[in-house]
Short mmCIF file of C-alpha atoms and ligand atoms in Angstrom, two decimals:
data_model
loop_
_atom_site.label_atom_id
_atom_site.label_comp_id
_atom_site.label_asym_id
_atom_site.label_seq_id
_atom_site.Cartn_x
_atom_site.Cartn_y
_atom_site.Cartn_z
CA UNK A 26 134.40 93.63 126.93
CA UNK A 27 130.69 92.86 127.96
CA UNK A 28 131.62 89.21 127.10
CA UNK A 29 129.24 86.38 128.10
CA UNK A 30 130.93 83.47 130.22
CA UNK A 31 130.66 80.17 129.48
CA UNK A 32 128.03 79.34 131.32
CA UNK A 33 125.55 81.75 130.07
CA UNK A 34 126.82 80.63 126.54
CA UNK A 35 125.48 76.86 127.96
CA UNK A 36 123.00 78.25 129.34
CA UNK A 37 121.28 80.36 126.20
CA UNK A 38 122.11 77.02 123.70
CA UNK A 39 120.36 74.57 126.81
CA UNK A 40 117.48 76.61 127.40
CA UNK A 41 116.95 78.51 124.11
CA UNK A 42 117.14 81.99 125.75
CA UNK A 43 119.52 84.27 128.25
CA UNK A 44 118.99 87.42 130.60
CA UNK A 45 121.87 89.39 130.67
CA UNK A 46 120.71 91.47 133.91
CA UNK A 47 122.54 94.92 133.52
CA UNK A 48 124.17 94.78 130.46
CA UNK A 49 123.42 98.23 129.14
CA UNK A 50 123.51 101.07 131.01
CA UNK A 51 119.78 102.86 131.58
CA UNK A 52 121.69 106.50 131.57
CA UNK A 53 124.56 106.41 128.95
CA UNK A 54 123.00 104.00 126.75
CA UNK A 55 118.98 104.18 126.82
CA UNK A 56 118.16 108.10 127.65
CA UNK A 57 119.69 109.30 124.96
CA UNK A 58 117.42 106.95 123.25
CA UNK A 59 114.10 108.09 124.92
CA UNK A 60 115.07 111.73 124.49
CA UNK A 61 115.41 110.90 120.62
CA UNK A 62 111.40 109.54 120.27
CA UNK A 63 110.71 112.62 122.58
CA UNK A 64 111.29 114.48 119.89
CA UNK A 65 109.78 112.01 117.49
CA UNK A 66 106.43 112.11 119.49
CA UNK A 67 106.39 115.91 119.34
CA UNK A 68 106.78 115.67 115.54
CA UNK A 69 104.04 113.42 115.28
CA UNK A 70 101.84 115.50 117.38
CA UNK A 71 102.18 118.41 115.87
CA UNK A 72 101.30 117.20 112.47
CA UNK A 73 98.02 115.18 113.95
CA UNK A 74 97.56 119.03 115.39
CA UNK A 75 98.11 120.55 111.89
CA UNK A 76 95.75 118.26 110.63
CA UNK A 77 93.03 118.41 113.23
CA UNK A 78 93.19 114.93 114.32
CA UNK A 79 93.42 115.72 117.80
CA UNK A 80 92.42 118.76 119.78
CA UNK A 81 95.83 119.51 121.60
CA UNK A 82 99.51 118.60 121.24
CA UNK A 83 99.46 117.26 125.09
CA UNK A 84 103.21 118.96 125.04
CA UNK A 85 102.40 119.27 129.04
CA UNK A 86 102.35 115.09 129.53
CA UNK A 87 105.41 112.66 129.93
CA UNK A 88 106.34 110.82 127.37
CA UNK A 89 103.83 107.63 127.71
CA UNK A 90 100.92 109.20 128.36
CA UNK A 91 100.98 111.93 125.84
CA UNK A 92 101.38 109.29 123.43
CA UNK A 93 98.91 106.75 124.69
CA UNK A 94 96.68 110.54 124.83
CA UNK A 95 97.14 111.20 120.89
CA UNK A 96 96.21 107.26 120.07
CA UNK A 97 93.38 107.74 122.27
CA UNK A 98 91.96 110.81 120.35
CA UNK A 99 93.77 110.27 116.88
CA UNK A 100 91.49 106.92 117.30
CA UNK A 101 94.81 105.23 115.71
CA UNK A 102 98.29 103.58 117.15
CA UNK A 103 100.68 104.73 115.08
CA UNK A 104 103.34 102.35 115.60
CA UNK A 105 105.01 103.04 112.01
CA UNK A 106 105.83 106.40 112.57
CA UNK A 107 108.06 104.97 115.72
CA UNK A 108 109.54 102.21 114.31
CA UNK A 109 112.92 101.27 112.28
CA UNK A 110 111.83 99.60 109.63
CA UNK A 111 108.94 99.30 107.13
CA UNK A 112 105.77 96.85 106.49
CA UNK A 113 105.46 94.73 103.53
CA UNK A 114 102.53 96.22 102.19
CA UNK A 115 101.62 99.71 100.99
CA UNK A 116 104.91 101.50 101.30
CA UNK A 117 105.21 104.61 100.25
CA UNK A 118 107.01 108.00 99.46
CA UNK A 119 105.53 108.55 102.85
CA UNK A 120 105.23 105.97 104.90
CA UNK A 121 106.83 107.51 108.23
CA UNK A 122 109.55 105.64 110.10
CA UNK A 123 112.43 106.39 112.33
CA UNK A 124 115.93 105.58 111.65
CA UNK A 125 117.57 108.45 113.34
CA UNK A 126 121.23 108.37 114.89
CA UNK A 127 120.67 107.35 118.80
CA UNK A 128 118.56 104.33 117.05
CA UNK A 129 122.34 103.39 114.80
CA UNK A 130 123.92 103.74 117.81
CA UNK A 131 122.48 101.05 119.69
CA UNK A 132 122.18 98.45 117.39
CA UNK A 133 126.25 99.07 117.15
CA UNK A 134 126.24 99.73 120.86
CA UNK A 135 129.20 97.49 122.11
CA UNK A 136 128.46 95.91 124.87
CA UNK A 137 125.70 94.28 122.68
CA UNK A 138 128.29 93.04 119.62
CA UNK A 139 130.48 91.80 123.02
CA UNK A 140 127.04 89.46 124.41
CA UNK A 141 126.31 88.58 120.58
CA UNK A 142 129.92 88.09 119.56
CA UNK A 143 130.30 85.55 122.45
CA UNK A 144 127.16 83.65 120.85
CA UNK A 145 127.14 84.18 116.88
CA UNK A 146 131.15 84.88 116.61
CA UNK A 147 132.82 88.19 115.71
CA UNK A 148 131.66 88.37 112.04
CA UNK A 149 128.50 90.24 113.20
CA UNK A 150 125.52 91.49 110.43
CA UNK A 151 122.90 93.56 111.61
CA UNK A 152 119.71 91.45 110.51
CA UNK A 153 116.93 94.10 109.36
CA UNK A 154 114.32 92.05 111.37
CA UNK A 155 114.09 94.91 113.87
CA UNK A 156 111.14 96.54 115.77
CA UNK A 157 110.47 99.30 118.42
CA UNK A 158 107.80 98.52 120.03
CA UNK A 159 105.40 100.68 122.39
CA UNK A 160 102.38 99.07 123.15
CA UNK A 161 100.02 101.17 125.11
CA UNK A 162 97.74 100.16 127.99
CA UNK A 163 94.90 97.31 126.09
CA UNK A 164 92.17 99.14 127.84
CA UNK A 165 93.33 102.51 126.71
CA UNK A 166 94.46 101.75 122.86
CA UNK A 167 92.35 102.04 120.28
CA UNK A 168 90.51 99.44 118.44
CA UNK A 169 90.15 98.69 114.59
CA UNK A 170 87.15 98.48 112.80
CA UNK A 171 86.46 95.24 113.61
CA UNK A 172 86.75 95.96 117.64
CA UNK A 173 90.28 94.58 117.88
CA UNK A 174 92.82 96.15 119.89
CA UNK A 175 95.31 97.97 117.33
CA UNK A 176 98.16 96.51 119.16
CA UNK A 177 97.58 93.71 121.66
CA UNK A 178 99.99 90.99 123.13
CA UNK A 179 102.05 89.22 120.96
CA UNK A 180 101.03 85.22 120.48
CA UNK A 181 103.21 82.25 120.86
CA UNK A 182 105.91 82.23 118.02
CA UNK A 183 109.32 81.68 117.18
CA UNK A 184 111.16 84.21 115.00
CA UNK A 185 112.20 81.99 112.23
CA UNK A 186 108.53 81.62 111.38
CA UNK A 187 108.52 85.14 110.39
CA UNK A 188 111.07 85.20 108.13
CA UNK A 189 111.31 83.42 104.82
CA UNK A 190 112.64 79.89 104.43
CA UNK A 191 116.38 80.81 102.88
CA UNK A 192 116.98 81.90 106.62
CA UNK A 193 116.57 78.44 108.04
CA UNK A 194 119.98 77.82 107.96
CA UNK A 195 120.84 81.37 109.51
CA UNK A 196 122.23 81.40 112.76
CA UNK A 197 119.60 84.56 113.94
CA UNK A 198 120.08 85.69 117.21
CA UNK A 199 116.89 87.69 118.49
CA UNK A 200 118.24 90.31 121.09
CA UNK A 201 114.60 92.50 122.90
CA UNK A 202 115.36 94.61 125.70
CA UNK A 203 112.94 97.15 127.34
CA UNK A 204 113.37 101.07 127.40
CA UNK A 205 111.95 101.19 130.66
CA UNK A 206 110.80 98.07 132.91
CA UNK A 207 108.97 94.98 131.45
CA UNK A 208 106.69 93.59 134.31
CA UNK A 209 104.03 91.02 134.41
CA UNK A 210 101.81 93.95 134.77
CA UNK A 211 103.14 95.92 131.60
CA UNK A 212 103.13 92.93 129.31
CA UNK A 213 106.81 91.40 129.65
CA UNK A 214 107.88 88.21 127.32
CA UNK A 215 106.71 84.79 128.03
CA UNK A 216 109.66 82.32 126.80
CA UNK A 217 108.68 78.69 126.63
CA UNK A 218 112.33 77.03 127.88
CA UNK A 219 113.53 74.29 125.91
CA UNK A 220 111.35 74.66 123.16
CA UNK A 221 113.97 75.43 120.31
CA UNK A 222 114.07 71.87 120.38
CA UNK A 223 111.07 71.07 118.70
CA UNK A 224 112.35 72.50 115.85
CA UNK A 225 110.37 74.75 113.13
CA UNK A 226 106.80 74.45 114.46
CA UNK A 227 103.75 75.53 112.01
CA UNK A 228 102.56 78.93 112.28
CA UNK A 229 99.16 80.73 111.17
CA UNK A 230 98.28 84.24 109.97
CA UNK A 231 96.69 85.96 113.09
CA UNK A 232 95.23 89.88 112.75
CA UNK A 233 98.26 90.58 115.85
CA UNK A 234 100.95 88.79 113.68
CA UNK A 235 102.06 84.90 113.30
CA UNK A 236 101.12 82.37 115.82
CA UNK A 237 101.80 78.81 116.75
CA UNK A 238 98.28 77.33 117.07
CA UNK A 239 97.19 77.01 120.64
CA UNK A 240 97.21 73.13 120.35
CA UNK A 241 100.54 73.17 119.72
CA UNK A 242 101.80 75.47 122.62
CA UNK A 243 103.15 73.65 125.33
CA UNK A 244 102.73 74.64 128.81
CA UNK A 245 102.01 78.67 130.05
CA UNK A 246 105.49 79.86 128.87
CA UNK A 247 107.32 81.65 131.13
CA UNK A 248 107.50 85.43 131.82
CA UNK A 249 110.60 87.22 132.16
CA UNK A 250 110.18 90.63 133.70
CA UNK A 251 113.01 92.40 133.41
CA UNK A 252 114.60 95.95 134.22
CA UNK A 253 116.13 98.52 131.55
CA UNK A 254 119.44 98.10 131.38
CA UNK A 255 118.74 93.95 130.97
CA UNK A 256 118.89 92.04 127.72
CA UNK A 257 116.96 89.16 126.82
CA UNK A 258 118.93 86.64 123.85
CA UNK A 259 116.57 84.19 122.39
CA UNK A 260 117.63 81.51 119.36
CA UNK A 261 115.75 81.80 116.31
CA UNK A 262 113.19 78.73 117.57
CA UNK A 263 112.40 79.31 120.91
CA UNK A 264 108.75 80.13 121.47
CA UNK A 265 107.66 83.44 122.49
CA UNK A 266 104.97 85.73 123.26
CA UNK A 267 104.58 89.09 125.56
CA UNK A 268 101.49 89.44 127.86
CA UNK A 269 98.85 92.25 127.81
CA UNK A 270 99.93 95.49 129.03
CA UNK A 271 97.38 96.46 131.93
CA UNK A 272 99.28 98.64 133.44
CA UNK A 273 98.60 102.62 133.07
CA UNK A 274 101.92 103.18 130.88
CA UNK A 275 103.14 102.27 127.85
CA UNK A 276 105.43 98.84 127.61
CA UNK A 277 108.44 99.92 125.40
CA UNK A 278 110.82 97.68 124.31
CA UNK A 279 113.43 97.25 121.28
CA UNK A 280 114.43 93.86 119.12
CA UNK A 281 117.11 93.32 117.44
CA UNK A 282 118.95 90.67 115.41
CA UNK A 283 121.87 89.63 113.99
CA UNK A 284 123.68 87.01 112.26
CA UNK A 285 127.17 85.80 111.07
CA UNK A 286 127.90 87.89 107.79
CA UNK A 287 127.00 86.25 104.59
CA UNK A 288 123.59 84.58 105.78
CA UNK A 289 120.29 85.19 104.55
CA UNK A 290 118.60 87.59 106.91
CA UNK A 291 114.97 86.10 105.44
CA UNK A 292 114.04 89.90 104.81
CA UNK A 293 116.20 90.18 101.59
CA UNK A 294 114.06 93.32 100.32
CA UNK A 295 115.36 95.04 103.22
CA UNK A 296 118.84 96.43 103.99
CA UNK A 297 121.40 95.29 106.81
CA UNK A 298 124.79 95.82 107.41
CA UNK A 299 127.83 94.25 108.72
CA UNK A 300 127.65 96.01 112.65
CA UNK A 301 131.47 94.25 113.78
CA UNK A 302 133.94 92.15 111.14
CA UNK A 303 137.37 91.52 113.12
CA UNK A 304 138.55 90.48 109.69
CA UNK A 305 137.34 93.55 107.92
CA UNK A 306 136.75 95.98 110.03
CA UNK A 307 136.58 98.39 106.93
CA UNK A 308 133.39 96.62 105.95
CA UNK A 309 131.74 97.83 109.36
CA UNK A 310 128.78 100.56 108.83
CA UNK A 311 129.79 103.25 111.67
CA UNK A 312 127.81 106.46 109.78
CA UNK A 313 124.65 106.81 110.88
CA UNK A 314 123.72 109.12 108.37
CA UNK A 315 124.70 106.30 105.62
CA UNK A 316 122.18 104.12 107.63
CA UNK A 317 119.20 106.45 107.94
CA UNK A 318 120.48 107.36 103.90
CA UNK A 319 120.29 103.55 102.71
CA UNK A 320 116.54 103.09 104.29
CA UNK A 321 115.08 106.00 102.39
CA UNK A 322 116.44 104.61 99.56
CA UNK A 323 114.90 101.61 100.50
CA UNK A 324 111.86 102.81 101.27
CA UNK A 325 111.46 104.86 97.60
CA UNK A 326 112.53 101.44 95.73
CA UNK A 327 109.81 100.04 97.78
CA UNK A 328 107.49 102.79 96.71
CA UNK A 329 108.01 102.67 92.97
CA UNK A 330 107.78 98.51 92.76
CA UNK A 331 104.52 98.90 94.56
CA UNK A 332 104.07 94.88 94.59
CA UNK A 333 103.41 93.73 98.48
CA UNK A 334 106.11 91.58 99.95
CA UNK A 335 105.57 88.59 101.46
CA UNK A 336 107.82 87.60 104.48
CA UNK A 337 106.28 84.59 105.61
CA UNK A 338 105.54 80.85 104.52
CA UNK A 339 102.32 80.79 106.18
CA UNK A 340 98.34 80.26 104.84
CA UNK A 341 95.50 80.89 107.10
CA UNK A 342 93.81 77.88 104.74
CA UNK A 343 96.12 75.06 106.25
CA UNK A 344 94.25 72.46 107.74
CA UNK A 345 96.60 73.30 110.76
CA UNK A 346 95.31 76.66 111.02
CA UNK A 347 91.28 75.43 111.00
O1 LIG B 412 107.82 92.65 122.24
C1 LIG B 412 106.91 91.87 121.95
O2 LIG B 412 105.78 91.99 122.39
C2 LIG B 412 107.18 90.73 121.04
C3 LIG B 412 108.62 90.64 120.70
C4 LIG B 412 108.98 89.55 119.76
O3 LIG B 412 108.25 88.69 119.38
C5 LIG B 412 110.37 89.55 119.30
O4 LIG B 412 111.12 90.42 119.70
O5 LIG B 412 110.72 88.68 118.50
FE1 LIG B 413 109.34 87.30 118.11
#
């Protein structure tokens, strides 16, 4: 059991977030990860090769800077092809994303479900609020058409503001961990301590995602490099942000969430699924294959309703966003 003490427990509801240094293990738990996207990446190559989007497959580089080479030329980050779920607008038959075994795996991985047990109890839903992110260098990503970089920092937020209002009284636990090492450098998380006190703060529609206005942050935040293997818990309310990766890698991390089975996850439209029930353990999802199986699905009822989905409360027109 991968159990937190009591302590950290105090610690993660005083502060509004926990590092868990070491929880996972880099070799049985993340590499089989990383080899997974390997293989990912070499898809996606190969059909920006098919297509003539870029001039070589750059099979010869390691893994971040053949991809931050094939953004470069493709002229495009192509973060939906990586990640596990899907954006509100414009999905389609094919709109790529990855939902492949090693990815089931560690959102059930147990030493997790032990740290989040010991903080949301041991009826444990798998919230589908969940991202894999890898941002490349800013200087080296491309930009959009209005000069922006195609995926930048992220600005001060808290994760209930992204999610719709039935979640407010969800107990969401926000779980990010790096792939590889999150420095200062690289763009690691700035966490603003204490500030799940201040309860729901406003946010505004921002080109890189939802932010709390800058008049409202408090203080720098602080940043929490951290080392794979270490896990970073955060309540639904604290503020957070990452900084700019300036580094000459890519900054690869994965969040998750969960909550106590039979909340609103505050993504309705998308599918979850109970990852640990001590009282029914027959209700647990353990087949990856069902998982990957029930996104499709997802992603073709998507398809077919066509309508965009909002997720958010936010309007760029509130005086609080002038
Ligand atoms: O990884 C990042 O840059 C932002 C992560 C974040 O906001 C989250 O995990 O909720
Ligand atoms: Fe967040």
């Amino acid at each position: 059991m991968a159990a937190l003490s009591n302590a950290q427990v105090e610690q993660f509801r005083r502060d509004g977030y926990l590092v868990v240094a070491g929880l996972l293990d880099p070799v049985a738990h993340i590499n089989p990860l990383i080899k997974e996207y390997e293989g990912v990446l070499d898809t996606l190559a190969n059909e920006l090769y098919a297509q003539g989007k870029i001039s070589s497959t750059y099979a010869e580089l390691e893994f971040g800077p053949r991809l931050i080479e094939i953004y470069k030329e493709s002229g495009k980050v192509q973060q939906q092809y990586f990640d596990f779920t899907l954006h509100g607008a414009n999905v389609t038959e094919a709109t790529p994303f990855w939902v492949g075994p090693e990815v089931f795996k560690m959102i059930r991985n147990e030493a997790l479900l032990d740290a989040v047990e010991s903080i949301i109890g041991p009826e444990i839903y798998s919230n589908p609020v969940q991202h894999v992110r890898l941002k490349p260098p800013e200087h080296l990503t491309p930009r959009d058409a209005e000069g922006r970089i195609q995926l930048a920092q992220t600005p001060p937020h808290q994760d209930n503001g992204v999610v719709l209002p039935e979640a407010d009284g969800t107990d969401m636990l926000t779980v990010w961990f790096p792939l590889w090492d999150a420095t200062i450098e690289n763009g690691c998380l700035l966490v603003w301590p204490g500030s799940h006190r201040r309860g729901l703060l406003d946010h505004c529609p921002n080109f890189n995602g939802l932010r709390v206005p800058e008049k409202n942050v408090e203080g720098p935040g602080l940043p929490v490099p951290m080392k794979a293997g270490d896990v970073l818990f955060l309540t639904k309310l604290t503020m957070h942000a990452s900084l700019s990766n300036h580094s000459n890698n890519i900054r690869w991390s994965y969040d998750l969430r969960y909550n106590p089975i039979g909340q609103p996850t505050g993504r309705g439209v998308y599918p979850g699924f109970v990852a640990r029930s001590h009282a029914h353990p027959e209700t647990e999802l353990r087949d990856a294959a069902e998982w990957r199986h029930i996104w499709l699905h997802t992603r073709s009822r998507l398809a077919a309703a066509a309508t965009e989905k909002v997720f958010n409360r936010w309007n760029a027109d509130s005086p609080v966003c002038a």
